[in-house]
Coordinates of C-alpha atoms in Angstrom, one line a residue:
X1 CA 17.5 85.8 184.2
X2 CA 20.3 88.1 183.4
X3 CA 22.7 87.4 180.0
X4 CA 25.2 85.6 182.6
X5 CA 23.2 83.1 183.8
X6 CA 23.8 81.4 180.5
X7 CA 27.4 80.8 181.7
X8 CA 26.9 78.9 184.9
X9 CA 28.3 78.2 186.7
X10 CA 30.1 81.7 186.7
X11 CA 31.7 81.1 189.9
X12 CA 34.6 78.7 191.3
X13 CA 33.1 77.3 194.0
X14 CA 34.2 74.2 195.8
X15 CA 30.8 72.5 195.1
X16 CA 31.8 73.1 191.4
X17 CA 32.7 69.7 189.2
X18 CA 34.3 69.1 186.0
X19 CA 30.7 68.2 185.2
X20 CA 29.6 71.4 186.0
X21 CA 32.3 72.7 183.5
X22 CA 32.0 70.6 180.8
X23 CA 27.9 71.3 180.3
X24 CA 28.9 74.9 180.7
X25 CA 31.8 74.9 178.2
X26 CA 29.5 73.0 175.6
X27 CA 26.4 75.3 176.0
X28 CA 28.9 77.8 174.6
X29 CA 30.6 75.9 172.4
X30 CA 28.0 74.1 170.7
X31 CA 26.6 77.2 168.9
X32 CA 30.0 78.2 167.9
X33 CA 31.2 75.1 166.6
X34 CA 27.9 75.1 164.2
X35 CA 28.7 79.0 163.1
X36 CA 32.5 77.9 162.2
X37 CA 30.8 75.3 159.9
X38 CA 28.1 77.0 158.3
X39 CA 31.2 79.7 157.5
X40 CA 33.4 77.3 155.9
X41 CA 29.7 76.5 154.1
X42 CA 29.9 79.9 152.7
X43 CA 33.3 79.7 151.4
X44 CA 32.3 76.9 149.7
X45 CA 29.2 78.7 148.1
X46 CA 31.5 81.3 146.3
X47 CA 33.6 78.7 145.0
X48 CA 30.9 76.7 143.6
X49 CA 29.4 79.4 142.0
X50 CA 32.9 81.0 140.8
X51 CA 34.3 77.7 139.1
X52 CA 31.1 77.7 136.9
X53 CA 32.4 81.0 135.1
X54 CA 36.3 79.5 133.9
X55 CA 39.4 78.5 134.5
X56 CA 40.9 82.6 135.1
X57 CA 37.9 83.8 136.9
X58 CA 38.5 81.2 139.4
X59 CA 41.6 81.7 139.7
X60 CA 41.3 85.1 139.9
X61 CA 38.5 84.5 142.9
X62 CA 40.9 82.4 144.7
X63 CA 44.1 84.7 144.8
X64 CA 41.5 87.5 145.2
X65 CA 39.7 85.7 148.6
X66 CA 43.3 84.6 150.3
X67 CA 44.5 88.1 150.3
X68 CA 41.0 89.3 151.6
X69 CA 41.4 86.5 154.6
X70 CA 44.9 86.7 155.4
X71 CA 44.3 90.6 156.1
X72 CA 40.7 90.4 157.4
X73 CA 41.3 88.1 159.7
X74 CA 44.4 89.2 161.2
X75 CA 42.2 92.2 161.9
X76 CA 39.7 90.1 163.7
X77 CA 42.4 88.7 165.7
X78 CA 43.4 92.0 167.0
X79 CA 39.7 92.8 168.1
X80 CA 39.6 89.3 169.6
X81 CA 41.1 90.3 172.8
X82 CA 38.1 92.0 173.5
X83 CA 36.6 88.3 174.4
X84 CA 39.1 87.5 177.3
X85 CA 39.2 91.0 178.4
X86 CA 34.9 91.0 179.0
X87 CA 35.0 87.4 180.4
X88 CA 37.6 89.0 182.7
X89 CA 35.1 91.8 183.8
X90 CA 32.7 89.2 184.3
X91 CA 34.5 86.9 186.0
X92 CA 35.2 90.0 188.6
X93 CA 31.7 91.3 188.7
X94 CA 29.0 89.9 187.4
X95 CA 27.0 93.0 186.2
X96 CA 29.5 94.9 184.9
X97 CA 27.9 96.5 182.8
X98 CA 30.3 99.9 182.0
X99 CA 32.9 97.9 181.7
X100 CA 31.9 95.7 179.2
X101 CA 30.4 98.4 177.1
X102 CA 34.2 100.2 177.1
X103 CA 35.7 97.1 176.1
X104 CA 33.3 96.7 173.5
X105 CA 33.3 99.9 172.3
X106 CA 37.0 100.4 171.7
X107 CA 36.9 96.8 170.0
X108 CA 35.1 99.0 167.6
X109 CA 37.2 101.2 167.3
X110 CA 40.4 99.2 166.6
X111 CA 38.6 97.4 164.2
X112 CA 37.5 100.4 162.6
X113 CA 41.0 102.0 162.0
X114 CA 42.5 98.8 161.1
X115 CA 39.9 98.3 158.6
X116 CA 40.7 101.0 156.9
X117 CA 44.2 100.3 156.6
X118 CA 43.0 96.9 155.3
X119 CA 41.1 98.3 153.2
X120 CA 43.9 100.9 151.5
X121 CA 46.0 97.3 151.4
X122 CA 43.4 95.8 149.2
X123 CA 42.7 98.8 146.8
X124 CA 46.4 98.1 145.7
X125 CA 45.8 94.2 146.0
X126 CA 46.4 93.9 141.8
X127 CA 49.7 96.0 142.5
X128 CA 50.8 92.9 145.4
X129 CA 49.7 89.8 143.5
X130 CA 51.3 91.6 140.1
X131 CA 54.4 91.8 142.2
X132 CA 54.4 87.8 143.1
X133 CA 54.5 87.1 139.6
X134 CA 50.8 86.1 138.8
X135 CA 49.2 85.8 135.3
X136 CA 48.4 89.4 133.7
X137 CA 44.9 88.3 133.1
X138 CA 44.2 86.6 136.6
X139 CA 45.4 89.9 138.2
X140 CA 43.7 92.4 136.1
X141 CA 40.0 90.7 136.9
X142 CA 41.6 89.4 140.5
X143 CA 42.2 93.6 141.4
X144 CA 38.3 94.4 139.7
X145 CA 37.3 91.6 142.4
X146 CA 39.4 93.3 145.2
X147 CA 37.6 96.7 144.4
X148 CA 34.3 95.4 145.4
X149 CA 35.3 93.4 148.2
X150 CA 37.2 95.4 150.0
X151 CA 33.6 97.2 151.3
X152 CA 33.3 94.1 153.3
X153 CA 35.8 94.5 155.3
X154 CA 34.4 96.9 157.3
X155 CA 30.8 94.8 158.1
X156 CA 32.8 91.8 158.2
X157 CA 35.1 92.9 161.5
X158 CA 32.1 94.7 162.8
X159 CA 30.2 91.4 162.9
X160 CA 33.3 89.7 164.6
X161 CA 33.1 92.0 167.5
X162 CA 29.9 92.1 167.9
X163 CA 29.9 88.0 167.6
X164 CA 32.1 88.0 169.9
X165 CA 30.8 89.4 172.4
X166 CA 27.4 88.4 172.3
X167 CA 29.0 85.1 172.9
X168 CA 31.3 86.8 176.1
X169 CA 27.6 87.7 177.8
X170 CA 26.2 84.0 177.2
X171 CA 24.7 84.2 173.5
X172 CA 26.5 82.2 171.4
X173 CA 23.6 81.3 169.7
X174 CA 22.8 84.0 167.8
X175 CA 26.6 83.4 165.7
X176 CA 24.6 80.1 164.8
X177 CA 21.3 81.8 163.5
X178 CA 23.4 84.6 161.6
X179 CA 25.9 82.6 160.0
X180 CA 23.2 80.6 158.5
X181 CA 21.3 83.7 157.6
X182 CA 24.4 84.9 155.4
X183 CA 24.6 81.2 154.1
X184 CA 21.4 81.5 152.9
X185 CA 21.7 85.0 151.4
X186 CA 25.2 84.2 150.0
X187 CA 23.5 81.1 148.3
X188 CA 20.8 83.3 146.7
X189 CA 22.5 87.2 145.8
X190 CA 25.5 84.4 143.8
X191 CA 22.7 83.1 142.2
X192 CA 21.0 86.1 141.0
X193 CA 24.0 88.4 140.7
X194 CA 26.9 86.1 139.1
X195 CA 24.2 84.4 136.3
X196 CA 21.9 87.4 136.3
X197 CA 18.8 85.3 137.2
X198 CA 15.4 87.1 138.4
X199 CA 15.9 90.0 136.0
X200 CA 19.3 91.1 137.9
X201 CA 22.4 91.9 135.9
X202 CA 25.1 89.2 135.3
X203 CA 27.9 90.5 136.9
X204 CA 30.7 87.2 136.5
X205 CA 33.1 87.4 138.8
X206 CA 32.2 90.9 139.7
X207 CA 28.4 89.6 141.1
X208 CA 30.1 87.2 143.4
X209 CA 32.4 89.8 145.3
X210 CA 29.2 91.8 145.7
X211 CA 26.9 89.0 147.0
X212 CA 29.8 88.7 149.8
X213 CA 29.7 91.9 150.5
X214 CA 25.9 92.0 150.7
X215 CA 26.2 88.8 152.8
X216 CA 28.7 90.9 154.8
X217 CA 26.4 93.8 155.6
X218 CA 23.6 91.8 156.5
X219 CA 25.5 89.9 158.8
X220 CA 26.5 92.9 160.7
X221 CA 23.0 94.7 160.3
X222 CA 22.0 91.3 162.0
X223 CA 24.7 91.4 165.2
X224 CA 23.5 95.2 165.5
X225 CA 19.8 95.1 165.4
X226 CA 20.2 91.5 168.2
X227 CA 22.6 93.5 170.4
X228 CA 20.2 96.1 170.6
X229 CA 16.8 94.0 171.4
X230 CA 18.0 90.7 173.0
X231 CA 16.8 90.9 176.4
X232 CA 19.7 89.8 177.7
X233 CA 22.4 92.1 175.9
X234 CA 20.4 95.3 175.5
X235 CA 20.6 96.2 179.0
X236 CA 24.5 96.6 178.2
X237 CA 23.7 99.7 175.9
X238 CA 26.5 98.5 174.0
X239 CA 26.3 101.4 171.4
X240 CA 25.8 104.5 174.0
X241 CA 28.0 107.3 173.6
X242 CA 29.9 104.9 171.1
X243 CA 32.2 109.0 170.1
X244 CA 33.3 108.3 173.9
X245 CA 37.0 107.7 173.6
X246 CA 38.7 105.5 176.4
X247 CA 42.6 105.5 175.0
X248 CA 43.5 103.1 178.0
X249 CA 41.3 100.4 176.9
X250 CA 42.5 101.2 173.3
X251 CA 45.7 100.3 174.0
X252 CA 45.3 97.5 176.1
X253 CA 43.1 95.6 173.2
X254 CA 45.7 96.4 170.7
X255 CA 48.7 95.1 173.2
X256 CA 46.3 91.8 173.6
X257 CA 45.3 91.3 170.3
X258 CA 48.3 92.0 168.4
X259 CA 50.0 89.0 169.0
X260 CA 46.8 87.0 168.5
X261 CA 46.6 88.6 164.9
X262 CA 50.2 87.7 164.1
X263 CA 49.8 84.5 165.4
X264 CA 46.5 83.3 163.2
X265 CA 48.0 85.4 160.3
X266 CA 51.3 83.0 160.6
X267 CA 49.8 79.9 161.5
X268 CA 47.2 80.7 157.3
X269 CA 50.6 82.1 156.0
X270 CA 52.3 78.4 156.9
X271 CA 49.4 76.6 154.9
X272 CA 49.6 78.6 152.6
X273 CA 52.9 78.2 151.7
X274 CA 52.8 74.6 152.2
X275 CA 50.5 75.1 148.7
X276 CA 53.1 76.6 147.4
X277 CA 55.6 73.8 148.3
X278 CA 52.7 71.2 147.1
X279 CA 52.8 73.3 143.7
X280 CA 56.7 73.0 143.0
X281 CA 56.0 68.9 143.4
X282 CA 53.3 68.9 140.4
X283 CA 49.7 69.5 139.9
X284 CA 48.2 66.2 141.4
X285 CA 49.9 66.5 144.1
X286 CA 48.3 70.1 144.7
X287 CA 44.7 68.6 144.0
X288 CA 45.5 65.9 146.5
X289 CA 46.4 68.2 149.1
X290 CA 43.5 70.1 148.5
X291 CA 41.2 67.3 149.2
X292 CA 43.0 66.1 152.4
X293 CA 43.4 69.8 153.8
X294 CA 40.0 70.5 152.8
X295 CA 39.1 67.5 155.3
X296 CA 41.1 68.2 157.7
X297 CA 40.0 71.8 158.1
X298 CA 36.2 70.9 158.7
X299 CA 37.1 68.8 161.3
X300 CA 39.1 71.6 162.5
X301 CA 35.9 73.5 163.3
X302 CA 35.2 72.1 166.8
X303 CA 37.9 72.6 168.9
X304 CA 38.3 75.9 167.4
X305 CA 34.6 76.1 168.6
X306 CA 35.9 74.4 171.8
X307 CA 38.7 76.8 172.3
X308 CA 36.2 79.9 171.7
X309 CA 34.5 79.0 174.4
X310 CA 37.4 78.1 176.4
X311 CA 38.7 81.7 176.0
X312 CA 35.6 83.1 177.5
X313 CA 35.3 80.3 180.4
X314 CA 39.4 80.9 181.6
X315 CA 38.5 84.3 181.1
X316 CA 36.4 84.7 183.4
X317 CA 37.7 82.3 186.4
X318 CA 41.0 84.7 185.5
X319 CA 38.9 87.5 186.4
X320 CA 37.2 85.8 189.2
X321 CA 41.1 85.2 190.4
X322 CA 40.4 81.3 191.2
X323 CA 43.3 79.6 190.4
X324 CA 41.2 75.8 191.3
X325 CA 38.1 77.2 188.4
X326 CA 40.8 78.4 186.0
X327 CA 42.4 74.8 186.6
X328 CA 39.3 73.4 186.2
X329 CA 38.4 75.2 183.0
X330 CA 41.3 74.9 181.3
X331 CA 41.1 70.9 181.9
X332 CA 37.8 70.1 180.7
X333 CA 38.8 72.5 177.5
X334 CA 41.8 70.5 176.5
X335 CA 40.1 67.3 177.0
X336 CA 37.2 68.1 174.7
X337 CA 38.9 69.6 172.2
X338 CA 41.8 66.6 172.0
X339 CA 38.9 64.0 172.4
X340 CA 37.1 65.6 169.7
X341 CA 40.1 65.5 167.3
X342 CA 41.3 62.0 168.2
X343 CA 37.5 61.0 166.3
X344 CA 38.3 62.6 163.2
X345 CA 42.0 60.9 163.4
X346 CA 39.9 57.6 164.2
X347 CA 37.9 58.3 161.3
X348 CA 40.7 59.4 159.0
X349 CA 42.8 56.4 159.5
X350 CA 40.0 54.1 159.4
X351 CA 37.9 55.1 156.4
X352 CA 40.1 57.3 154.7
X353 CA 38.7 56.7 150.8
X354 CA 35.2 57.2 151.8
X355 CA 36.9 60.9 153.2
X356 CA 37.9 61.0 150.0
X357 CA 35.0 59.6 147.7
X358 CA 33.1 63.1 148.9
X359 CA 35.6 65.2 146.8
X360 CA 36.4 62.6 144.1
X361 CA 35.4 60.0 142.0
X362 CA 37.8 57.0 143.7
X363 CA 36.4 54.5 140.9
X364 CA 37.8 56.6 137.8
X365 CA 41.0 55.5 136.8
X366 CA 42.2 58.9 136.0
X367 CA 41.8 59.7 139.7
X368 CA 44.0 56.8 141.0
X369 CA 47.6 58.9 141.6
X370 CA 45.4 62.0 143.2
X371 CA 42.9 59.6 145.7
X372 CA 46.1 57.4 146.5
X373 CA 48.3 60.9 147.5
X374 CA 45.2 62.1 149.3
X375 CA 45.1 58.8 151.5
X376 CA 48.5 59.1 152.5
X377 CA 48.0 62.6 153.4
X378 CA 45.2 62.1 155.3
X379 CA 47.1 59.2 157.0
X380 CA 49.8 61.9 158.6
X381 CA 46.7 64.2 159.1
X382 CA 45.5 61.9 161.1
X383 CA 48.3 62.8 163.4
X384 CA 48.3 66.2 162.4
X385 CA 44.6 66.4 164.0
X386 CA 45.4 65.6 167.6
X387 CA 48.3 67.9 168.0
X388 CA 46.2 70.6 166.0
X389 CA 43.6 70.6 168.4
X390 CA 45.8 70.6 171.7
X391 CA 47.9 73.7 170.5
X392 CA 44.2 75.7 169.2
X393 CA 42.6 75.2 172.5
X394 CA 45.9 75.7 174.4
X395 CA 46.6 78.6 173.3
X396 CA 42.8 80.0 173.6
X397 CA 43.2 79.1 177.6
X398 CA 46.5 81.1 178.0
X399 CA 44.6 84.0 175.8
X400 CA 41.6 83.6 178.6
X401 CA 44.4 84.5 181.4
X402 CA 45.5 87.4 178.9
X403 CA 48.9 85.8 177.8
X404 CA 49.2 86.5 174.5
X405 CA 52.6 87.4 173.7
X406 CA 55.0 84.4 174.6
X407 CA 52.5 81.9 172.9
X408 CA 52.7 84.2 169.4
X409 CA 56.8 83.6 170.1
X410 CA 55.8 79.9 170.5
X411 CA 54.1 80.1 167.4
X412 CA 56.5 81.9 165.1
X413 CA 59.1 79.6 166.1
X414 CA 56.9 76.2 166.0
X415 CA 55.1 77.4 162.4
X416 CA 57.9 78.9 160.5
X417 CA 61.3 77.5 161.6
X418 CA 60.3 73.8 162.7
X419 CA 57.1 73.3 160.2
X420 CA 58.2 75.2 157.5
X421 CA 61.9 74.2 157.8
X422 CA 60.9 70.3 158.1
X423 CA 58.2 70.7 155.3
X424 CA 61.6 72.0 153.2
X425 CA 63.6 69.4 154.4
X426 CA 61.7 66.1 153.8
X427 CA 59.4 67.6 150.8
X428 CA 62.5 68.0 148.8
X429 CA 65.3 66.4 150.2
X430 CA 63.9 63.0 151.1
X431 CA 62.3 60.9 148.3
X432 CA 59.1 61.5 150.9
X433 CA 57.7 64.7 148.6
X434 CA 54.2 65.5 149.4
X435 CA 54.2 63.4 152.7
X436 CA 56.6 65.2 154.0
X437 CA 55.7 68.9 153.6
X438 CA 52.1 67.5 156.0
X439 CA 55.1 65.8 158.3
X440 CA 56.8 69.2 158.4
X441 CA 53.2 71.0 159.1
X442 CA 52.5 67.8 161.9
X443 CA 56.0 68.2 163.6
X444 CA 55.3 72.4 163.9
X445 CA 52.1 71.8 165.0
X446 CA 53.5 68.8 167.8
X447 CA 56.5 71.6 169.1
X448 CA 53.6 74.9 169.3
X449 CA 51.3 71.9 171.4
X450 CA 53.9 70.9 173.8
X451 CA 55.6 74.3 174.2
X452 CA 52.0 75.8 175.1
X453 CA 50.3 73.0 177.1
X454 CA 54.1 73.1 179.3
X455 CA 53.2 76.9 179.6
X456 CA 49.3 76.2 180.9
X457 CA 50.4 73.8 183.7
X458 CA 53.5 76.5 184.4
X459 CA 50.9 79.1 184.6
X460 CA 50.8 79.2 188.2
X461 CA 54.9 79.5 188.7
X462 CA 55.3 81.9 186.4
X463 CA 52.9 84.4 187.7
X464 CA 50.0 84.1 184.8
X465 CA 47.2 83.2 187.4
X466 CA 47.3 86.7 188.5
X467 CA 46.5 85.1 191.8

């Protein structure tokens, strides 16, 4: 069995169904929609352990960990074109093998050079957040933090690559089984290195930058050490002649990916700035949209898992050029990934305190204003939800036919100038306040959904098939 034949069916045939699809989609999207959660898991683990040290280290942890996101994974997002662009090769000929190990290879090295400009960004990160105005203290121990991470950054977009293209060749499995590996080692390096348990140092704030970056590096050691033994990926050689410079394909994964980059990196920068819209309104309603965004963004995790796998799936019907399996593949991708979301909305709307009740204490009368904003948040994110998962997976099915550009247009436009603009409008000029900044995110979210799924059943008119 070669690494492909995890993908069946691979080709468009007419004996193909959408049942056929749909098994093939999920054994691909399964794994990844468990690795998106165990990652958000991880998150979660430096924030537990970072809250236990104060009031300014946390801070200083949080301001710290958004700038490190925001950059690192608009890096990731340029690499990502290197999925679409191996399902493509696949799609075409199913043992590509040189071609794959090109694509893969200059991945590398555009996430390599882009690391280090990352990385040069985050060595002046005190300089940035001392420039927006932050607390003296909260920058001083927020650049100390930045110092240590910023080593990660370079394991961290190596094991994106490699992630994804394990799961381009049919093993998506292994993101699973290395995400919880770092969940696991994340868990135990905060323990020892922030409280100095087992006879290590306490390092405060310090220890928990370096547990990320150890959970970083072994992550990465991971994705190397499987890409060279799996039976399925070695024979790929991925890292042969890895010096071997193919400007062509360079240039091609940058054209690809830099529009992916700027549209993930304006789709966080809208979010956060709806924080910052939340903040001007008063504390509890910060705290309350905390909680409700919080929820929102686990649920999140599967059709961004859906639309993963959908990438590699379009991509490779794209390459196969059959317009009736790229049809096919990009139907059964929007219908899980909406189907999927329209549960959580179900669940959102129907049991909205119990939501709640996991972050807060609902029975604690000093909780009422915060658990009641929450529940009407969550009741527009209920909304929010089924729109949010039409325009993730929409937009990962146009990336699978290489179309990158006109959907980051889409998104600038739908994010900053619709979102943002209504968020403005009714948060401040309507006596609807918090409500209203999650009706602006809902109504940029509703325009970048229909603007992109119009563009996916266009795709054929306007010359995207390639067919």
């Amino acid at each position: 069995m070669t690494s492909t034949d995890t993908l069946a069916p691979l080709t468009g045939t007419a004996s193909a169904t959408g049942g056929d699809e749909l098994r093939a989609l999920m054994r691909l999207a399964g794994p990844l929609v468990g690795a998106n959660l165990l990652q958000m898991a991880v998150a979660a683990v430096d924030v537990i352990f970072v809250a236990r040290l104060g009031t300014v280290e946390l801070a200083a942890a949080t301001l710290g960990v958004f700038l490190f996101n925001v950059l690192m994974y608009g890096t990731i997002g340029l690499t990502t074109a290197a999925s679409p662009l191996i399902a493509a090769e696949l799609g075409r000929r199913q043992h590509a093998v040189r071609e794959v190990r090109r694509t893969f290879r200059m991945a590398l090295w555009v996430g390599m050079a882009s690391a280090v400009v990352v990385a040069i960004i985050l060595a002046n990160g005190a300089a940035l957040l001392r420039l927006a105005d932050q607390d003296p203290d909260v920058v001083r121990r927020s650049g100390h933090f930045l110092d240590i991470m910023l080593i990660g950054i370079f394991p961290g977009i190596a094991s994106a690559v490699m992630r994804g293209t394990a799961a381009a060749l049919g093993r998506p499995g292994w993101a699973f089984a290395v995400t919880g590996m770092g969940l696991l080692l994340s868990i135990a390096a905060n323990w020892c290195l922030v409280f100095g348990n087992l006879g290590f140092p306490r390092l405060g704030l310090e220890g928990s930058a370096l547990a990320s970056v150890i959970s970083l590096t072994a992550m990465a050691i991971a994705y190397w050490l499987i890409l060279h033994f799996d039976r399925r990926l070695r024979r790929y050689r991925l890292f042969g002649r890895w010096w071997r410079t193919e400007w062509s394909r360079f240039r091609e994964i940058v054209k690809l990916g830099a529009p992916i980059s700027l549209t993930w990196m304006a789709e966080g920068a809208l979010f956060g700035g709806a924080s910052l819209l939340m903040g001007v309104l008063g504390v509890r309603e910060v705290a309350a949209h905390a909680v409700a965004l919080n929820i929102a963004s686990i649920t999140f995790q599967v059709p961004l898992g859906v639309a993963q796998a959908a990438t590699i799936r379009v991509g490779m019907a794209y390459g196969a050029r059959d317009p009736a399996w790229i049809a096919r593949a990009g139907r059964v991708a929007l219908a899980v990934g909406i189907a999927s979301m329209v549960v959580s909305a179900i669940a959102m709307w129907a049991v909205p305190r119990l939501l709640v009740s996991g972050y807060l204490d609902i029975n604690d009368p000093a909780n009422a204003i915060v658990v009641r904003l929450a529940i009407s948040y969550l009741a527009v994110a209920a909304v929010f939800q089924i729109v949010d998962g039409a325009q993730v997976v929409a937009a990962a099915i146009l990336r699978g036919l290489q179309d990158t550009r006109v959907p980051m247009l889409v998104a600038l436009f739908g994010y900053w100038i619709v979102g943002f603009g209504t968020a403005i409008a009714l948060g401040f000029r309507t006596p609807l306040a918090g409500v209203g900044i999650w009706m602006g995110l809902a109504a940029g979210l509703l325009v970048v959904s229909i603007l992109l799924l119009w563009r996916w059943n266009a795709r054929e008119r306007i010359g995207l098939t390639g067919s």
